[in-house]
Amino acid sequence: MKKSNDKETKRNLIPIFLMGKRYDVPDSLTIQKATEYAGYQLIRGCGCRGGICGACGTIYRFPNDSKLYYGLACQTVVESNMYITQIPFFPGNKATYDLEKLEPTESVISDYYPEIFKCMGCNNCTLSCPMDIKVMDYVAMAMAGNIKEAAEMSFDCVMCGLCSARCPAEEVQYNIGIMARRIYGRHVLPKSEHLEERVQQVEEGRYESMLKDLMGMDKDQLRELYIKRQPEPDNVDEMWEPDEKKYL
Amino acid sequence: MPYTPELKNLIKKVEETRPARVERKKKGEEFTGIPVDKRQDILKKYHPDFIAGTRKELKVGASKGYAIAQEYAYILETKSRVDPDKIDLSKVAMETDVLVIGGGGAGNSAALLARENGAKVILATKLRNGDANTMMAEGGIQGASKTWKDSPYYHYLDVLGGGHFVNDPELVYTLVTEAPKALQWLEKLGMIFSKYPDGKLHSMHGGGTSRKRMHYAGDITGAEIMRTVRDEVRNHPEDIKVVEFSPAVELLLDDSGRCVGAVMYNLETEEYFIIKAKAVIMATGGTGRLHIQDFMTTNHYGATGDGLVMSYRAGVPVCFLHTVQYHPTGAVFPEQAEGLLITEKVRGAGANIVNVHGEQFVFEREPRDVEASAIIRECSKDRNNGVPTPTGKFGVWLDAPMIDMLSGEGTVAREFPGKSILFRRYGINISKEPMLIYPTLHYQNGGMEANNKGETKVPGLYMAGEVLGGIHGQNRLMGNSLLDVTVFGRIAGINAAEYIKGFAGNGNLSLDHVKKFNKEVEGAGIKDKVGPMLLPDYSNPDVRKRQLTTEYLGTMR
Ligand SMILES: Cc1cc2nc3c(=O)[nH]c(=O)nc-3n(C[C@H](O)[C@H](O)[C@H](O)COP(=O)(O)OP(=O)(O)OC[C@H]3O[C@@H](n4cnc5c(N)ncnc54)[C@H](O)[C@@H]3O)c2cc1C
């Protein structure tokens, strides 16, 4: 699979407006690639190019249309007469906290982000989310101290900042979201007991001699053991156990 | 764009064979795997690493004579971007105990552990903190956590088998024994692992695993790790200063050869400046943006191998760079999603890979290099069983709808929300329609030489993450990389903090190693090549031709 070569395929050019300035670009490109096609070399507003890092939050609209539209530049395909601006950075208030000392109380988030109560329910944050997250709703959950819902509802957040750029109450929703998720992961979800047990087993040196044996083996010996290892079948219960137990 | 009528027709063949394939899967009958002793045959014939004339021997530096991909050799054989004589080494812009270069999983983990062990840290990174391959990882993180069926012993065997038994044993030992602790550290930092109600971790198979050992956070495991460690870094602004849009371009040594900082470049003001430190941790990640053999890539914008270049100039050898990982399943359709990774978890959950006739031709969980080779073979002239795309490429089907038939309606949408939304935007429903895929450039198997404390030949210089070579031998298994960035990031942080306790002050700062390297490059007859690359050039060549300014005038270029 070769990198696509723009020249090989026939291209249908359409006008877009980058910060108000017209460029004609192929209609099959994302906003990000169209910007590069126009001649820009991106520094700000370009990160993973795969829709997850949140570097390329973008706002656009069309002539004679009062509505604002939102997307990630790397995921959104250009359309004729799009007026585009990227918001590569937006200053956001971040509370610092000691996660270990927090407790999942009703006010744990509002203690750190008292401005949460300024939310006026305009729903602009939700409307502006390129990940289709119900932002206002998770903020409401955080406000009410429902850590679980706030965490789960904000889980897909890429922290691009468009929500807070559009917020009349000056909230920083994405920082509220990550705080909720970390409290949920640390203090609400039950911790993994088998993981704890395994850490202990390793610390007690249970695997030292068997691993030292493996480390001393040549390729052929290793290959033989490798071939003989018993694979856990696909469709079995979580508690499946292998026949050979002495290396567990 | 949704599937074309031609492709929709071809999908019918996949649908015809699907019920029987699902039945076989339910009975535990799998497509016969390629025997371990036959793997080399298919690799030698079809894997891009083995294509004649694509490797080149290094002409300069500590690993002179070592043959690696041309694109790697190219960046390693460059001269510095800036004349070392012009840099005023007496002007130190910032000073710290430990300088971490790179804002990915390895860099942030290193920063946290260095801090925890008493060091002041500067974390300098090329783009924003978190614009990194770590953010992009979807599938999961390995670790033998399940006491009743798995252990570091089996993990070790799997890592070695995947790497073709040539991995560095010490590094693998450290990887598998530190794995549970690394997972527990992430859990304690509040990472949301997918769990059973009793706290037991969900886990699944990945290519080459003998036990279901891959833990995950929905289908955004890397992002969840990245967001979590980054948020913790941001909780310590006094101790960890983050400097963004400032890639390192050279390491600084002192006159006794210790690494004591770096020359940085401000991407926006275009000035160079110096950060002095007592120890440096290199965590610059991978190299997908070098587009080896013109392959499309899954990697982030800044994956240009700068850490390899800088460290090589400072005298650290490279290892295992002769193999490159192509992920078997990158999207080839629609065009807008090209190169995008379709996580291996889709195969882990039971989806077959089938050709244009709707036939299986490979077991879906071979190690990545073998799986990718089998797909390349299927689409090659030898077999002609590829599915043609509207842009003139070929791919094969990844039959995700099987997953709903195996594990219940709604499983795909629940387990793979990210990809479901993405494809839905393009008019494709991956719960009902298969995805069209082809291998894509994914991971730098090798890297810089270091021991299991992260130490290199250069005192005070540590490696962590994808830039570090040897752990994965000649081929990495899925889920072991998120693990290695966490394990070795932590280790590098701990050891760097320990090292600086005995640090009595540096000697004179020096870039003599850079001057020497520049001479060596010139001596080898290599001209007009500078590095590190910092960012790939995707600007429009036609526009470039019209950018004719020859000199700066005032503020105008
Ligand atoms: C799409 C995708 C999916 C993946 N899925 C999985 C998976 O499921 N499981 C798994 O285990 N692994 C997976 N991997 C691999 C894994 O994510 C990476 O190997 C790993 O995260 C690398 O971490 P890192 O910290 O070493 O590098 P990165 O996370 O890439 O971070 C490197 C950082 O260094 C910065 N940098 C680069 N050059 C410079 C410079 N000159 N100066 C300063 N900073 C610099 C970069 O900007 C970046 O911030 C995946 C990778 C990709 C791309």
Tab-separated table of C-alpha atoms and ligand atoms in Angstrom, chain A residues 52, chain B residues 100-108 123-142 214-215 221-222 226 243 246-250 264 282-286 297-307 310 325 327 339-345 368 441-444 464-468 472 476-486 532 534-535, ligand 1:
chain	number	residue	atom	x	y	z
A	52	ILE	CA	-7.731	11.119	19.050
B	100	VAL	CA	12.995	14.408	29.550
B	101	ILE	CA	12.798	14.708	25.777
B	102	GLY	CA	9.412	13.642	24.424
B	103	GLY	CA	5.844	13.992	25.650
B	104	GLY	CA	4.471	10.508	25.094
B	105	GLY	CA	3.778	7.655	27.484
B	106	ALA	CA	7.442	6.980	28.150
B	107	GLY	CA	8.346	10.640	28.679
B	108	ASN	CA	5.483	11.389	31.052
B	123	LEU	CA	9.747	17.730	29.975
B	124	ALA	CA	10.378	19.196	26.538
B	125	THR	CA	8.368	18.035	23.587
B	126	LYS	CA	7.988	18.749	19.906
B	127	LEU	CA	4.276	19.429	19.649
B	128	ARG	CA	1.824	19.462	22.553
B	129	ASN	CA	2.389	17.144	25.464
B	130	GLY	CA	0.459	14.036	24.450
B	131	ASP	CA	0.635	14.538	20.693
B	132	ALA	CA	2.258	11.146	20.493
B	133	ASN	CA	1.881	7.554	19.358
B	134	THR	CA	0.878	6.636	22.889
B	135	MET	CA	-2.293	8.640	22.479
B	136	MET	CA	-3.196	6.632	19.392
B	137	ALA	CA	-2.883	3.120	20.772
B	138	GLU	CA	-6.236	1.448	20.904
B	139	GLY	CA	-5.960	-2.223	21.538
B	140	GLY	CA	-4.394	-2.725	24.887
B	141	ILE	CA	-1.523	-3.292	27.247
B	142	GLN	CA	-0.098	-6.707	28.078
B	214	MET	CA	-4.166	-7.809	26.879
B	215	HIS	CA	-5.836	-5.367	29.228
B	221	THR	CA	-6.325	2.289	25.822
B	222	GLY	CA	-3.395	4.475	24.781
B	226	MET	CA	-1.782	9.213	28.025
B	243	VAL	CA	8.031	22.999	27.416
B	246	SER	CA	10.359	22.832	21.402
B	247	PRO	CA	12.033	19.752	19.948
B	248	ALA	CA	15.552	18.862	20.972
B	249	VAL	CA	17.964	18.890	18.035
B	250	GLU	CA	21.272	17.927	19.674
B	264	MET	CA	16.425	22.916	21.691
B	282	MET	CA	15.348	10.255	25.531
B	283	ALA	CA	11.709	9.339	24.929
B	284	THR	CA	11.058	10.575	21.417
B	285	GLY	CA	9.099	7.567	20.162
B	286	GLY	CA	9.024	6.097	16.675
B	297	THR	CA	1.507	5.006	8.354
B	298	THR	CA	-0.533	4.908	11.537
B	299	ASN	CA	1.898	7.146	13.423
B	300	HIS	CA	1.462	10.674	14.733
B	301	TYR	CA	2.798	13.753	12.921
B	302	GLY	CA	6.038	13.994	14.895
B	303	ALA	CA	7.229	10.374	14.553
B	304	THR	CA	10.403	11.213	12.653
B	305	GLY	CA	13.096	9.426	14.654
B	306	ASP	CA	14.834	12.515	16.053
B	307	GLY	CA	15.953	10.661	19.166
B	310	MET	CA	20.695	12.819	18.282
B	325	GLN	CA	6.689	-3.419	11.811
B	327	HIS	CA	0.496	-3.462	11.038
B	339	GLY	CA	-3.502	4.342	6.796
B	340	LEU	CA	-5.635	4.476	9.905
B	341	LEU	CA	-5.160	1.607	12.254
B	342	ILE	CA	-7.871	-0.966	12.801
B	343	THR	CA	-6.925	-2.455	16.126
B	344	GLU	CA	-5.846	-6.063	16.384
B	345	LYS	CA	-8.532	-6.456	19.024
B	368	ARG	CA	2.118	-9.240	12.968
B	441	LEU	CA	3.764	1.178	8.578
B	442	HIS	CA	3.361	1.007	12.304
B	443	TYR	CA	6.244	0.465	14.651
B	444	GLN	CA	9.980	0.764	14.914
B	464	ALA	CA	12.760	4.782	27.218
B	465	GLY	CA	9.909	3.791	24.941
B	466	GLU	CA	9.848	3.153	21.240
B	467	VAL	CA	13.272	4.793	20.786
B	468	LEU	CA	14.815	1.962	22.825
B	472	HIS	CA	10.906	-6.840	20.988
B	476	ARG	CA	6.807	-6.603	18.580
B	477	LEU	CA	3.567	-8.145	19.738
B	478	MET	CA	0.582	-5.954	20.249
B	479	GLY	CA	0.186	-4.622	23.741
B	480	ASN	CA	3.846	-4.976	24.640
B	481	SER	CA	4.680	-1.476	23.575
B	482	LEU	CA	2.304	0.416	25.817
B	483	LEU	CA	3.740	-1.877	28.435
B	484	ASP	CA	7.338	-1.134	27.569
B	485	VAL	CA	6.833	2.631	27.546
B	486	THR	CA	5.339	2.418	31.023
B	532	PRO	CA	16.859	15.544	12.743
B	534	LEU	CA	11.448	17.224	13.199
B	535	LEU	CA	8.356	17.215	10.962
C	1	LIG	C1	-2.164	3.891	15.899
C	1	LIG	C2	-1.318	3.156	16.889
C	1	LIG	C3	-1.865	2.142	17.656
C	1	LIG	C4	-1.099	1.444	18.588
C	1	LIG	N1	-1.683	0.474	19.360
C	1	LIG	C5	-0.958	-0.117	20.330
C	1	LIG	C6	-1.563	-1.034	21.228
C	1	LIG	O1	-2.753	-1.310	21.155
C	1	LIG	N2	-0.808	-1.601	22.192
C	1	LIG	C7	0.520	-1.299	22.326
C	1	LIG	O2	1.147	-1.819	23.228
C	1	LIG	N3	1.115	-0.433	21.495
C	1	LIG	C8	0.414	0.169	20.502
C	1	LIG	N4	1.025	1.068	19.666
C	1	LIG	C9	2.427	1.391	19.865
C	1	LIG	C10	2.603	2.340	21.027
C	1	LIG	O3	1.512	3.210	21.104
C	1	LIG	C11	3.855	3.172	20.874
C	1	LIG	O4	4.925	2.378	20.518
C	1	LIG	C12	4.206	3.831	22.190
C	1	LIG	O5	3.113	4.510	22.679
C	1	LIG	C13	5.376	4.744	22.056
C	1	LIG	O6	5.495	5.536	23.224
C	1	LIG	P1	6.670	6.563	23.369
C	1	LIG	O7	6.419	7.332	24.606
C	1	LIG	O8	7.953	5.867	23.215
C	1	LIG	O9	6.522	7.503	22.079
C	1	LIG	P2	5.360	8.523	21.714
C	1	LIG	O10	4.150	8.224	22.481
C	1	LIG	O11	5.265	8.605	20.257
C	1	LIG	O12	5.929	9.887	22.269
C	1	LIG	C14	7.071	10.471	21.717
C	1	LIG	C15	7.036	11.938	21.995
C	1	LIG	O13	8.286	12.530	21.676
C	1	LIG	C16	8.068	13.718	20.971
C	1	LIG	N5	9.254	14.010	20.193
C	1	LIG	C17	9.652	13.445	19.041
C	1	LIG	N6	10.791	14.005	18.625
C	1	LIG	C18	11.120	14.936	19.541
C	1	LIG	C19	12.201	15.848	19.677
C	1	LIG	N7	13.150	15.969	18.759
C	1	LIG	N8	12.237	16.654	20.764
C	1	LIG	C20	11.248	16.603	21.685
C	1	LIG	N9	10.211	15.762	21.600
C	1	LIG	C21	10.162	14.940	20.539
C	1	LIG	C22	6.845	13.444	20.168
C	1	LIG	O14	6.257	14.622	19.708
C	1	LIG	C23	6.011	12.698	21.178
C	1	LIG	O15	5.339	13.575	22.014
C	1	LIG	C24	0.267	1.761	18.723
C	1	LIG	C25	0.825	2.780	17.950
C	1	LIG	C26	0.058	3.481	17.041
C	1	LIG	C27	0.686	4.558	16.228
